PDB file of C-alpha atoms in Angstrom:
ATOM      1  CA  UNK W   1      22.929 -20.892   0.699  1.00 44.00           C
ATOM      2  CA  UNK W   2      20.388 -23.642   0.380  1.00 46.00           C
ATOM      3  CA  UNK W   3      20.921 -26.984   1.978  1.00 46.00           C
ATOM      4  CA  UNK W   4      21.497 -28.629  -1.352  1.00 44.00           C
ATOM      5  CA  UNK W   5      24.119 -25.999  -2.282  1.00 44.00           C
ATOM      6  CA  UNK W   6      25.991 -26.583   0.906  1.00 50.00           C
ATOM      7  CA  UNK W   7      26.369 -30.302   0.176  1.00 53.00           C
ATOM      8  CA  UNK W   8      29.189 -31.554  -1.974  1.00 58.00           C
ATOM      9  CA  UNK W   9      28.723 -32.795  -5.401  1.00 58.00           C
ATOM     10  CA  UNK W  10      28.572 -36.621  -4.702  1.00 51.00           C
ATOM     11  CA  UNK W  11      25.938 -35.671  -1.829  1.00 55.00           C
ATOM     12  CA  UNK W  12      23.791 -33.792  -4.305  1.00 57.00           C
ATOM     13  CA  UNK W  13      24.056 -36.516  -6.969  1.00 49.00           C
ATOM     14  CA  UNK W  14      22.907 -39.254  -4.407  1.00 46.00           C
ATOM     15  CA  UNK W  15      20.103 -37.080  -3.038  1.00 54.00           C
ATOM     16  CA  UNK W  16      18.756 -36.516  -6.702  1.00 45.00           C
ATOM     17  CA  UNK W  17      19.850 -39.718  -8.567  1.00 43.00           C
ATOM     18  CA  UNK W  18      20.625 -42.280  -5.860  1.00 49.00           C
ATOM     19  CA  UNK W  19      18.122 -44.757  -7.429  1.00 49.00           C
ATOM     20  CA  UNK W  20      15.843 -47.078  -5.846  1.00 52.00           C
ATOM     21  CA  UNK W  21      16.628 -50.986  -5.545  1.00 51.00           C
ATOM     22  CA  UNK W  22      14.019 -53.449  -6.209  1.00 53.00           C
ATOM     23  CA  UNK W  23      11.794 -54.381  -3.043  1.00 54.00           C
ATOM     24  CA  UNK W  24      13.617 -56.568  -0.504  1.00 63.00           C
ATOM     25  CA  UNK W  25      11.623 -59.688   0.568  1.00 66.00           C
ATOM     26  CA  UNK W  26      11.613 -60.196   4.287  1.00 64.00           C
ATOM     27  CA  UNK W  27      13.402 -63.192   5.788  1.00 71.00           C
ATOM     28  CA  UNK W  28      11.697 -66.307   7.089  1.00 72.00           C
ATOM     29  CA  UNK W  29      12.185 -66.271  10.915  1.00 82.00           C
ATOM     30  CA  UNK W  30       9.676 -68.713  12.422  1.00 83.00           C
ATOM     31  CA  UNK W  31      11.562 -70.060  15.460  1.00 89.00           C
ATOM     32  CA  UNK W  32      13.713 -68.723  18.291  1.00 92.00           C
ATOM     33  CA  UNK W  33      16.823 -70.655  16.809  1.00 92.00           C
ATOM     34  CA  UNK W  34      16.511 -68.744  13.521  1.00 90.00           C
ATOM     35  CA  UNK W  35      16.253 -65.359  15.287  1.00 93.00           C
ATOM     36  CA  UNK W  36      19.403 -66.291  17.379  1.00 94.00           C
ATOM     37  CA  UNK W  37      21.282 -67.281  14.252  1.00 90.00           C
ATOM     38  CA  UNK W  38      20.536 -64.127  12.366  1.00 90.00           C
ATOM     39  CA  UNK W  39      21.496 -62.003  15.372  1.00 94.00           C
ATOM     40  CA  UNK W  40      24.683 -63.828  15.578  1.00 92.00           C
ATOM     41  CA  UNK W  41      25.378 -62.919  11.883  1.00 88.00           C
ATOM     42  CA  UNK W  42      24.457 -59.264  12.742  1.00 91.00           C
ATOM     43  CA  UNK W  43      27.061 -59.432  15.525  1.00 93.00           C
ATOM     44  CA  UNK W  44      29.743 -60.826  13.374  1.00 89.00           C
ATOM     45  CA  UNK W  45      28.806 -57.995  10.748  1.00 88.00           C
ATOM     46  CA  UNK W  46      29.000 -55.188  13.259  1.00 91.00           C
ATOM     47  CA  UNK W  47      32.400 -56.567  14.636  1.00 92.00           C
ATOM     48  CA  UNK W  48      33.843 -56.828  11.190  1.00 89.00           C
ATOM     49  CA  UNK W  49      32.551 -53.457   9.852  1.00 90.00           C
ATOM     50  CA  UNK W  50      33.986 -51.802  13.030  1.00 93.00           C
ATOM     51  CA  UNK W  51      37.404 -53.241  12.376  1.00 92.00           C
ATOM     52  CA  UNK W  52      37.447 -51.955   8.878  1.00 93.00           C
ATOM     53  CA  UNK W  53      36.592 -48.424  10.066  1.00 96.00           C
ATOM     54  CA  UNK W  54      39.400 -48.543  12.676  1.00 96.00           C
ATOM     55  CA  UNK W  55      42.035 -49.748  10.168  1.00 95.00           C
ATOM     56  CA  UNK W  56      40.953 -46.897   7.622  1.00 96.00           C
ATOM     57  CA  UNK W  57      41.247 -44.282  10.536  1.00 97.00           C
ATOM     58  CA  UNK W  58      44.619 -45.751  11.740  1.00 96.00           C
ATOM     59  CA  UNK W  59      46.118 -45.580   8.131  1.00 97.00           C
ATOM     60  CA  UNK W  60      45.827 -41.738   7.958  1.00 97.00           C
ATOM     61  CA  UNK W  61      48.721 -39.360   8.302  1.00 97.00           C
ATOM     62  CA  UNK W  62      48.546 -37.096  11.374  1.00 93.00           C
ATOM     63  CA  UNK W  63      50.600 -33.929  10.709  1.00 92.00           C
ATOM     64  CA  UNK W  64      52.278 -31.570   8.322  1.00 94.00           C
ATOM     65  CA  UNK W  65      55.608 -33.369   9.032  1.00 95.00           C
ATOM     66  CA  UNK W  66      54.281 -36.205   6.859  1.00 95.00           C
ATOM     67  CA  UNK W  67      53.943 -33.912   3.718  1.00 93.00           C
ATOM     68  CA  UNK W  68      50.578 -32.346   4.170  1.00 95.00           C
ATOM     69  CA  UNK W  69      49.584 -28.722   3.983  1.00 95.00           C
ATOM     70  CA  UNK W  70      48.031 -27.019   6.972  1.00 95.00           C
ATOM     71  CA  UNK W  71      44.624 -27.284   5.300  1.00 95.00           C
ATOM     72  CA  UNK W  72      45.175 -30.923   4.307  1.00 96.00           C
ATOM     73  CA  UNK W  73      46.294 -31.858   7.808  1.00 96.00           C
ATOM     74  CA  UNK W  74      43.186 -30.311   9.342  1.00 97.00           C
ATOM     75  CA  UNK W  75      41.008 -32.228   6.963  1.00 97.00           C
ATOM     76  CA  UNK W  76      42.726 -35.601   7.570  1.00 97.00           C
ATOM     77  CA  UNK W  77      42.569 -35.146  11.398  1.00 97.00           C
ATOM     78  CA  UNK W  78      38.857 -34.155  11.034  1.00 96.00           C
ATOM     79  CA  UNK W  79      38.277 -37.413   8.911  1.00 97.00           C
ATOM     80  CA  UNK W  80      40.205 -39.533  11.483  1.00 97.00           C
ATOM     81  CA  UNK W  81      37.944 -38.226  14.215  1.00 96.00           C
ATOM     82  CA  UNK W  82      34.718 -38.867  12.139  1.00 95.00           C
ATOM     83  CA  UNK W  83      35.624 -42.406  11.210  1.00 96.00           C
ATOM     84  CA  UNK W  84      36.806 -43.248  14.760  1.00 96.00           C
ATOM     85  CA  UNK W  85      33.474 -41.933  16.136  1.00 94.00           C
ATOM     86  CA  UNK W  86      31.589 -44.024  13.640  1.00 94.00           C
ATOM     87  CA  UNK W  87      33.646 -47.147  14.769  1.00 95.00           C
ATOM     88  CA  UNK W  88      32.713 -46.349  18.428  1.00 94.00           C
ATOM     89  CA  UNK W  89      29.087 -46.259  17.473  1.00 92.00           C
ATOM     90  CA  UNK W  90      29.605 -49.621  15.699  1.00 93.00           C
ATOM     91  CA  UNK W  91      30.892 -50.824  19.141  1.00 95.00           C
ATOM     92  CA  UNK W  92      27.409 -49.525  20.563  1.00 95.00           C
ATOM     93  CA  UNK W  93      25.591 -51.442  17.827  1.00 94.00           C
ATOM     94  CA  UNK W  94      27.529 -54.524  18.807  1.00 96.00           C
ATOM     95  CA  UNK W  95      26.598 -54.178  22.389  1.00 96.00           C
ATOM     96  CA  UNK W  96      22.937 -53.816  21.495  1.00 97.00           C
ATOM     97  CA  UNK W  97      22.848 -56.849  19.455  1.00 97.00           C
ATOM     98  CA  UNK W  98      24.300 -58.788  22.601  1.00 97.00           C
ATOM     99  CA  UNK W  99      21.500 -57.243  24.645  1.00 97.00           C
ATOM    100  CA  UNK W 100      19.032 -58.562  21.932  1.00 97.00           C
ATOM    101  CA  UNK W 101      20.565 -62.082  22.114  1.00 97.00           C
ATOM    102  CA  UNK W 102      20.575 -62.174  25.905  1.00 97.00           C
ATOM    103  CA  UNK W 103      16.987 -60.995  26.039  1.00 97.00           C
ATOM    104  CA  UNK W 104      15.850 -64.278  24.196  1.00 96.00           C
ATOM    105  CA  UNK W 105      17.951 -66.542  26.169  1.00 95.00           C
ATOM    106  CA  UNK W 106      21.008 -66.741  24.093  1.00 95.00           C
ATOM    107  CA  UNK W 107      24.638 -66.270  24.987  1.00 93.00           C
ATOM    108  CA  UNK W 108      26.634 -63.247  23.838  1.00 92.00           C
ATOM    109  CA  UNK W 109      28.253 -63.819  20.367  1.00 93.00           C
ATOM    110  CA  UNK W 110      31.780 -62.082  20.053  1.00 90.00           C
ATOM    111  CA  UNK W 111      33.581 -64.264  17.527  1.00 84.00           C
ATOM    112  CA  UNK W 112      34.018 -63.430  13.886  1.00 80.00           C
ATOM    113  CA  UNK W 113      35.777 -64.861  10.968  1.00 76.00           C
ATOM    114  CA  UNK W 114      39.297 -63.569  10.138  1.00 77.00           C
ATOM    115  CA  UNK W 115      40.022 -60.978   7.515  1.00 76.00           C
ATOM    116  CA  UNK W 116      39.603 -61.114   4.627  1.00 71.00           C
ATOM    117  CA  UNK W 117      36.092 -62.541   5.290  1.00 65.00           C
ATOM    118  CA  UNK W 118      35.211 -65.339   2.861  1.00 57.00           C
ATOM    119  CA  UNK W 119      32.217 -64.616   0.804  1.00 50.00           C
ATOM    120  CA  UNK W 120      30.606 -67.738   2.272  1.00 51.00           C
ATOM    121  CA  UNK W 121      30.053 -66.109   5.517  1.00 50.00           C
ATOM    122  CA  UNK W 122      27.649 -63.296   4.185  1.00 55.00           C
ATOM    123  CA  UNK W 123      25.458 -62.714   1.228  1.00 53.00           C
ATOM    124  CA  UNK W 124      27.389 -62.534  -2.070  1.00 50.00           C
ATOM    125  CA  UNK W 125      27.219 -58.820  -2.079  1.00 58.00           C
ATOM    126  CA  UNK W 126      28.889 -58.375   1.206  1.00 66.00           C
ATOM    127  CA  UNK W 127      32.580 -58.517   1.290  1.00 75.00           C
ATOM    128  CA  UNK W 128      34.831 -57.436   4.121  1.00 79.00           C
ATOM    129  CA  UNK W 129      38.526 -56.530   3.925  1.00 81.00           C
ATOM    130  CA  UNK W 130      40.911 -54.247   5.677  1.00 88.00           C
ATOM    131  CA  UNK W 131      41.413 -51.187   3.278  1.00 90.00           C
ATOM    132  CA  UNK W 132      43.504 -48.072   3.875  1.00 95.00           C
ATOM    133  CA  UNK W 133      41.697 -44.779   3.697  1.00 96.00           C
ATOM    134  CA  UNK W 134      40.959 -43.739   0.233  1.00 93.00           C
ATOM    135  CA  UNK W 135      38.328 -43.513  -2.495  1.00 91.00           C
ATOM    136  CA  UNK W 136      37.866 -47.412  -2.594  1.00 90.00           C
ATOM    137  CA  UNK W 137      37.474 -47.760   1.159  1.00 91.00           C
ATOM    138  CA  UNK W 138      34.992 -44.820   1.432  1.00 91.00           C
ATOM    139  CA  UNK W 139      32.858 -46.081  -1.485  1.00 88.00           C
ATOM    140  CA  UNK W 140      32.940 -49.606   0.212  1.00 87.00           C
ATOM    141  CA  UNK W 141      31.861 -48.204   3.447  1.00 88.00           C
ATOM    142  CA  UNK W 142      29.040 -46.198   1.652  1.00 86.00           C
ATOM    143  CA  UNK W 143      27.983 -49.462   0.116  1.00 82.00           C
ATOM    144  CA  UNK W 144      27.711 -51.209   3.456  1.00 82.00           C
ATOM    145  CA  UNK W 145      26.033 -48.421   5.248  1.00 83.00           C
ATOM    146  CA  UNK W 146      23.524 -47.418   2.310  1.00 79.00           C
ATOM    147  CA  UNK W 147      19.868 -46.958   3.157  1.00 75.00           C
ATOM    148  CA  UNK W 148      17.641 -49.969   2.321  1.00 67.00           C
ATOM    149  CA  UNK W 149      16.295 -49.461  -1.129  1.00 64.00           C
ATOM    150  CA  UNK W 150      19.232 -47.347  -2.373  1.00 66.00           C
ATOM    151  CA  UNK W 151      20.811 -48.774  -5.415  1.00 61.00           C
ATOM    152  CA  UNK W 152      24.523 -48.149  -5.416  1.00 61.00           C
ATOM    153  CA  UNK W 153      27.464 -50.161  -6.258  1.00 61.00           C
ATOM    154  CA  UNK W 154      30.465 -51.343  -4.111  1.00 54.00           C
ATOM    155  CA  UNK W 155      33.896 -50.226  -4.861  1.00 56.00           C
ATOM    156  CA  UNK W 156      35.626 -51.886  -7.860  1.00 53.00           C
ATOM    157  CA  UNK W 157      37.264 -55.220  -6.771  1.00 46.00           C
ATOM    158  CA  UNK W 158      35.185 -55.420  -3.524  1.00 47.00           C
ATOM    159  CA  UNK W 159      31.994 -57.150  -4.662  1.00 45.00           C
ATOM    160  CA  UNK W 160      32.140 -60.735  -3.724  1.00 36.00           C
ATOM    161  CA  UNK W 161      31.580 -63.455  -6.316  1.00 31.00           C
ATOM    162  CA  UNK W 162      27.878 -63.966  -6.844  1.00 36.00           C
ATOM    163  CA  UNK W 163      26.517 -67.492  -6.159  1.00 32.00           C
ATOM    164  CA  UNK W 164      23.068 -69.060  -6.133  1.00 30.00           C
ATOM    165  CA  UNK W 165      21.721 -69.182  -2.532  1.00 35.00           C
ATOM    166  CA  UNK W 166      18.653 -71.500  -2.082  1.00 35.00           C
ATOM    167  CA  UNK W 167      15.918 -69.536  -0.412  1.00 36.00           C
ATOM    168  CA  UNK W 168      14.686 -70.572   3.036  1.00 37.00           C
ATOM    169  CA  UNK W 169      11.290 -72.189   2.815  1.00 40.00           C
ATOM    170  CA  UNK W 170       8.450 -71.747   5.536  1.00 42.00           C
ATOM    171  CA  UNK W 171       8.430 -74.792   7.942  1.00 44.00           C
ATOM    172  CA  UNK W 172      12.205 -75.432   7.939  1.00 41.00           C
ATOM    173  CA  UNK W 173      13.574 -76.634  11.215  1.00 41.00           C
ATOM    174  CA  UNK W 174      17.230 -75.807  11.090  1.00 41.00           C
ATOM    175  CA  UNK W 175      18.243 -72.090  10.641  1.00 41.00           C
ATOM    176  CA  UNK W 176      20.624 -71.218   7.928  1.00 43.00           C
ATOM    177  CA  UNK W 177      21.920 -68.090   6.126  1.00 49.00           C
ATOM    178  CA  UNK W 178      19.615 -65.919   4.192  1.00 49.00           C
ATOM    179  CA  UNK W 179      20.599 -63.307   1.847  1.00 59.00           C
ATOM    180  CA  UNK W 180      20.199 -59.646   2.848  1.00 66.00           C
ATOM    181  CA  UNK W 181      20.857 -56.825   0.411  1.00 64.00           C
ATOM    182  CA  UNK W 182      21.702 -54.213   3.000  1.00 72.00           C
ATOM    183  CA  UNK W 183      22.400 -53.940   6.712  1.00 79.00           C
ATOM    184  CA  UNK W 184      19.084 -52.199   7.021  1.00 79.00           C
ATOM    185  CA  UNK W 185      17.366 -55.228   5.369  1.00 80.00           C
ATOM    186  CA  UNK W 186      18.978 -57.573   7.852  1.00 84.00           C
ATOM    187  CA  UNK W 187      17.854 -55.503  10.905  1.00 87.00           C
ATOM    188  CA  UNK W 188      14.299 -54.846   9.610  1.00 86.00           C
ATOM    189  CA  UNK W 189      13.916 -58.637   8.975  1.00 87.00           C
ATOM    190  CA  UNK W 190      15.132 -59.342  12.562  1.00 91.00           C
ATOM    191  CA  UNK W 191      12.688 -56.700  13.827  1.00 90.00           C
ATOM    192  CA  UNK W 192       9.859 -58.456  11.983  1.00 90.00           C
ATOM    193  CA  UNK W 193      11.138 -61.769  13.575  1.00 92.00           C
ATOM    194  CA  UNK W 194      10.798 -60.355  16.994  1.00 94.00           C
ATOM    195  CA  UNK W 195       7.288 -59.097  16.450  1.00 92.00           C
ATOM    196  CA  UNK W 196       6.088 -62.476  14.690  1.00 92.00           C
ATOM    197  CA  UNK W 197       7.739 -64.762  17.441  1.00 94.00           C
ATOM    198  CA  UNK W 198       6.219 -62.548  20.200  1.00 95.00           C
ATOM    199  CA  UNK W 199       2.847 -62.963  18.678  1.00 93.00           C
ATOM    200  CA  UNK W 200       3.470 -66.697  18.263  1.00 93.00           C
ATOM    201  CA  UNK W 201       5.039 -67.523  21.535  1.00 94.00           C
ATOM    202  CA  UNK W 202       3.837 -64.657  23.756  1.00 94.00           C
ATOM    203  CA  UNK W 203       6.357 -61.984  24.972  1.00 94.00           C
ATOM    204  CA  UNK W 204       6.997 -63.523  28.239  1.00 93.00           C
ATOM    205  CA  UNK W 205       8.170 -66.858  26.701  1.00 95.00           C
ATOM    206  CA  UNK W 206      10.188 -65.232  24.003  1.00 95.00           C
ATOM    207  CA  UNK W 207      12.003 -62.815  26.376  1.00 96.00           C
ATOM    208  CA  UNK W 208      13.206 -65.558  28.542  1.00 94.00           C
ATOM    209  CA  UNK W 209      16.713 -64.091  29.350  1.00 95.00           C
ATOM    210  CA  UNK W 210      17.604 -62.674  32.777  1.00 94.00           C
ATOM    211  CA  UNK W 211      17.158 -58.979  32.818  1.00 93.00           C
ATOM    212  CA  UNK W 212      20.367 -58.541  35.115  1.00 93.00           C
ATOM    213  CA  UNK W 213      22.358 -59.716  32.020  1.00 93.00           C
ATOM    214  CA  UNK W 214      21.588 -56.615  30.100  1.00 96.00           C
ATOM    215  CA  UNK W 215      24.357 -54.201  29.497  1.00 95.00           C
ATOM    216  CA  UNK W 216      23.229 -50.579  30.130  1.00 94.00           C
ATOM    217  CA  UNK W 217      24.745 -47.001  30.473  1.00 93.00           C
ATOM    218  CA  UNK W 218      25.973 -47.763  33.996  1.00 92.00           C
ATOM    219  CA  UNK W 219      28.279 -50.635  32.429  1.00 92.00           C
ATOM    220  CA  UNK W 220      29.629 -48.631  29.332  1.00 91.00           C
ATOM    221  CA  UNK W 221      28.655 -45.022  29.526  1.00 90.00           C
ATOM    222  CA  UNK W 222      26.349 -45.004  26.486  1.00 91.00           C
ATOM    223  CA  UNK W 223      22.909 -43.540  27.084  1.00 93.00           C
ATOM    224  CA  UNK W 224      21.774 -45.286  23.951  1.00 93.00           C
ATOM    225  CA  UNK W 225      22.686 -48.630  25.310  1.00 95.00           C
ATOM    226  CA  UNK W 226      19.112 -49.919  25.873  1.00 93.00           C
ATOM    227  CA  UNK W 227      18.172 -52.847  28.022  1.00 96.00           C
ATOM    228  CA  UNK W 228      16.040 -55.232  26.169  1.00 97.00           C
ATOM    229  CA  UNK W 229      13.133 -56.912  27.974  1.00 95.00           C
ATOM    230  CA  UNK W 230      10.227 -56.930  25.524  1.00 96.00           C
ATOM    231  CA  UNK W 231       9.210 -56.153  21.987  1.00 95.00           C
ATOM    232  CA  UNK W 232       9.045 -52.312  22.541  1.00 95.00           C
ATOM    233  CA  UNK W 233      12.660 -52.169  23.906  1.00 96.00           C
ATOM    234  CA  UNK W 234      13.902 -54.551  21.145  1.00 96.00           C
ATOM    235  CA  UNK W 235      12.227 -52.135  18.648  1.00 93.00           C
ATOM    236  CA  UNK W 236      14.110 -49.140  20.242  1.00 94.00           C
ATOM    237  CA  UNK W 237      17.329 -51.093  20.097  1.00 95.00           C
ATOM    238  CA  UNK W 238      17.057 -51.853  16.325  1.00 93.00           C
ATOM    239  CA  UNK W 239      15.930 -48.313  15.730  1.00 90.00           C
ATOM    240  CA  UNK W 240      19.044 -46.952  17.410  1.00 90.00           C
ATOM    241  CA  UNK W 241      21.266 -49.169  15.169  1.00 90.00           C
ATOM    242  CA  UNK W 242      19.458 -48.236  11.927  1.00 84.00           C
ATOM    243  CA  UNK W 243      19.321 -44.582  12.628  1.00 82.00           C
ATOM    244  CA  UNK W 244      22.892 -44.085  13.271  1.00 80.00           C
ATOM    245  CA  UNK W 245      23.909 -46.241  10.214  1.00 73.00           C
ATOM    246  CA  UNK W 246      21.455 -45.254   7.308  1.00 63.00           C
ATOM    247  CA  UNK W 247      19.439 -42.603   9.075  1.00 55.00           C
ATOM    248  CA  UNK W 248      15.886 -42.250  10.577  1.00 52.00           C
ATOM    249  CA  UNK W 249      14.107 -44.435   7.933  1.00 54.00           C
ATOM    250  CA  UNK W 250      16.181 -43.178   5.168  1.00 54.00           C
ATOM    251  CA  UNK W 251      17.051 -39.555   6.024  1.00 67.00           C
ATOM    252  CA  UNK W 252      20.831 -40.374   5.561  1.00 70.00           C
ATOM    253  CA  UNK W 253      22.496 -36.978   5.638  1.00 75.00           C
ATOM    254  CA  UNK W 254      23.644 -37.062   9.172  1.00 76.00           C
ATOM    255  CA  UNK W 255      24.089 -40.719   9.520  1.00 82.00           C
ATOM    256  CA  UNK W 256      27.133 -43.014   8.869  1.00 86.00           C
ATOM    257  CA  UNK W 257      26.203 -43.191   5.192  1.00 84.00           C
ATOM    258  CA  UNK W 258      25.942 -39.557   4.859  1.00 86.00           C
ATOM    259  CA  UNK W 259      29.135 -38.859   6.831  1.00 90.00           C
ATOM    260  CA  UNK W 260      31.111 -41.047   4.455  1.00 91.00           C
ATOM    261  CA  UNK W 261      29.564 -39.241   1.453  1.00 88.00           C
ATOM    262  CA  UNK W 262      30.687 -35.929   2.887  1.00 91.00           C
ATOM    263  CA  UNK W 263      34.180 -37.156   3.668  1.00 94.00           C
ATOM    264  CA  UNK W 264      34.580 -38.681   0.073  1.00 92.00           C
ATOM    265  CA  UNK W 265      33.443 -35.312  -1.336  1.00 91.00           C
ATOM    266  CA  UNK W 266      35.970 -33.386   0.662  1.00 94.00           C
ATOM    267  CA  UNK W 267      38.643 -35.959  -0.290  1.00 95.00           C
ATOM    268  CA  UNK W 268      37.909 -35.708  -3.922  1.00 93.00           C
ATOM    269  CA  UNK W 269      38.086 -31.844  -3.813  1.00 93.00           C
ATOM    270  CA  UNK W 270      41.477 -31.849  -2.125  1.00 95.00           C
ATOM    271  CA  UNK W 271      42.777 -34.355  -4.735  1.00 94.00           C
ATOM    272  CA  UNK W 272      41.419 -32.183  -7.513  1.00 94.00           C
ATOM    273  CA  UNK W 273      43.123 -29.222  -6.033  1.00 94.00           C
ATOM    274  CA  UNK W 274      46.453 -31.045  -5.441  1.00 94.00           C
ATOM    275  CA  UNK W 275      46.754 -34.236  -7.534  1.00 93.00           C
ATOM    276  CA  UNK W 276      49.944 -35.105  -5.333  1.00 94.00           C
ATOM    277  CA  UNK W 277      47.774 -35.068  -2.077  1.00 96.00           C
ATOM    278  CA  UNK W 278      48.265 -38.364  -0.385  1.00 96.00           C
ATOM    279  CA  UNK W 279      46.779 -38.560   3.290  1.00 97.00           C
ATOM    280  CA  UNK W 280      47.667 -42.321   3.816  1.00 97.00           C
ATOM    281  CA  UNK W 281      50.765 -43.916   5.410  1.00 96.00           C
ATOM    282  CA  UNK W 282      52.126 -46.997   3.744  1.00 94.00           C
ATOM    283  CA  UNK W 283      50.208 -49.768   5.356  1.00 92.00           C
ATOM    284  CA  UNK W 284      49.595 -53.382   4.774  1.00 88.00           C
ATOM    285  CA  UNK W 285      47.132 -55.671   6.576  1.00 86.00           C
ATOM    286  CA  UNK W 286      48.568 -58.624   8.566  1.00 85.00           C
ATOM    287  CA  UNK W 287      47.008 -61.434  10.474  1.00 84.00           C
ATOM    288  CA  UNK W 288      47.825 -62.856  13.895  1.00 85.00           C
ATOM    289  CA  UNK W 289      45.917 -66.156  12.958  1.00 80.00           C
ATOM    290  CA  UNK W 290      45.657 -67.871   9.653  1.00 77.00           C
ATOM    291  CA  UNK W 291      42.868 -66.722   7.301  1.00 72.00           C
ATOM    292  CA  UNK W 292      40.192 -69.370   6.536  1.00 68.00           C
ATOM    293  CA  UNK W 293      41.046 -69.390   3.021  1.00 66.00           C
ATOM    294  CA  UNK W 294      44.466 -69.720   1.242  1.00 59.00           C
ATOM    295  CA  UNK W 295      44.985 -65.932   0.841  1.00 69.00           C
ATOM    296  CA  UNK W 296      48.267 -64.078   0.537  1.00 77.00           C
ATOM    297  CA  UNK W 297      48.038 -62.203   3.961  1.00 81.00           C
ATOM    298  CA  UNK W 298      51.349 -62.020   5.956  1.00 85.00           C
ATOM    299  CA  UNK W 299      51.196 -63.542   9.422  1.00 88.00           C
ATOM    300  CA  UNK W 300      52.757 -61.726  12.435  1.00 89.00           C
ATOM    301  CA  UNK W 301      55.337 -64.067  14.128  1.00 88.00           C
ATOM    302  CA  UNK W 302      57.020 -61.719  16.619  1.00 91.00           C
ATOM    303  CA  UNK W 303      55.616 -62.345  20.003  1.00 90.00           C
ATOM    304  CA  UNK W 304      55.576 -58.634  21.172  1.00 92.00           C
ATOM    305  CA  UNK W 305      54.012 -57.454  17.779  1.00 87.00           C
ATOM    306  CA  UNK W 306      51.501 -60.255  17.925  1.00 85.00           C
ATOM    307  CA  UNK W 307      50.389 -59.288  21.360  1.00 86.00           C
TER     308      UNK W 307
END
């Protein structure tokens, strides 16, 4: 059996007809403050995406006692394991972003907007919400993790309302949000920002943060948690994030994107074999603090449940 024959139908289709998006213009990052601003945006994005994956994994049934066949229960438990592992890797990415921030003299950034995230926080095409496992959530995850330059759409109902966003001009003093088409586009622009600022300021002046503030394997147990002290180590940290998400410069089969494609393929096959197949518990997202917009999301009031 060839590699293409061993893939599911969706994976084969994407490999052959995934489509190419128009070239993505790099960000304007001319000052340390702009680089810090974009790293904080990356931190919030990693934090929010991680929560989405955990919610989808927690929504899955766990045993045959919940109406699954033996084969279906095995598949569902495998999906939960895969998605939970991807969420843990997002935690690694979040830690790497904190190292990048600390390296250039900024504080860690661990806050994030509440769910559902207002479209104003990110580019119009990036919308974050808590969804149970299913075709819609898997297609949404594929959209978020898609390799830079791959032209696929978000799940129906997930694309945020598009709005005109003024472009950032060279020479601006105050940093502000800039549109990114993919997570890869965001990080490659940050990568270019590190290189340009190191040339402009010198590595010693750019990497002004205390080396002892860097999180490493000794702190969290991840061999991939790279201490960032110069351009080369910043490059390795960004490569680690990109290669786990979209694959080594676009080779997506074993990356997060490819894993979601494989899960969706298997899910659709099981649905085709048994139209009554339902691997998801009845779940509803709730908040412990009010959303930033007037949305219909229940608030938890019971103190024990809230904690």
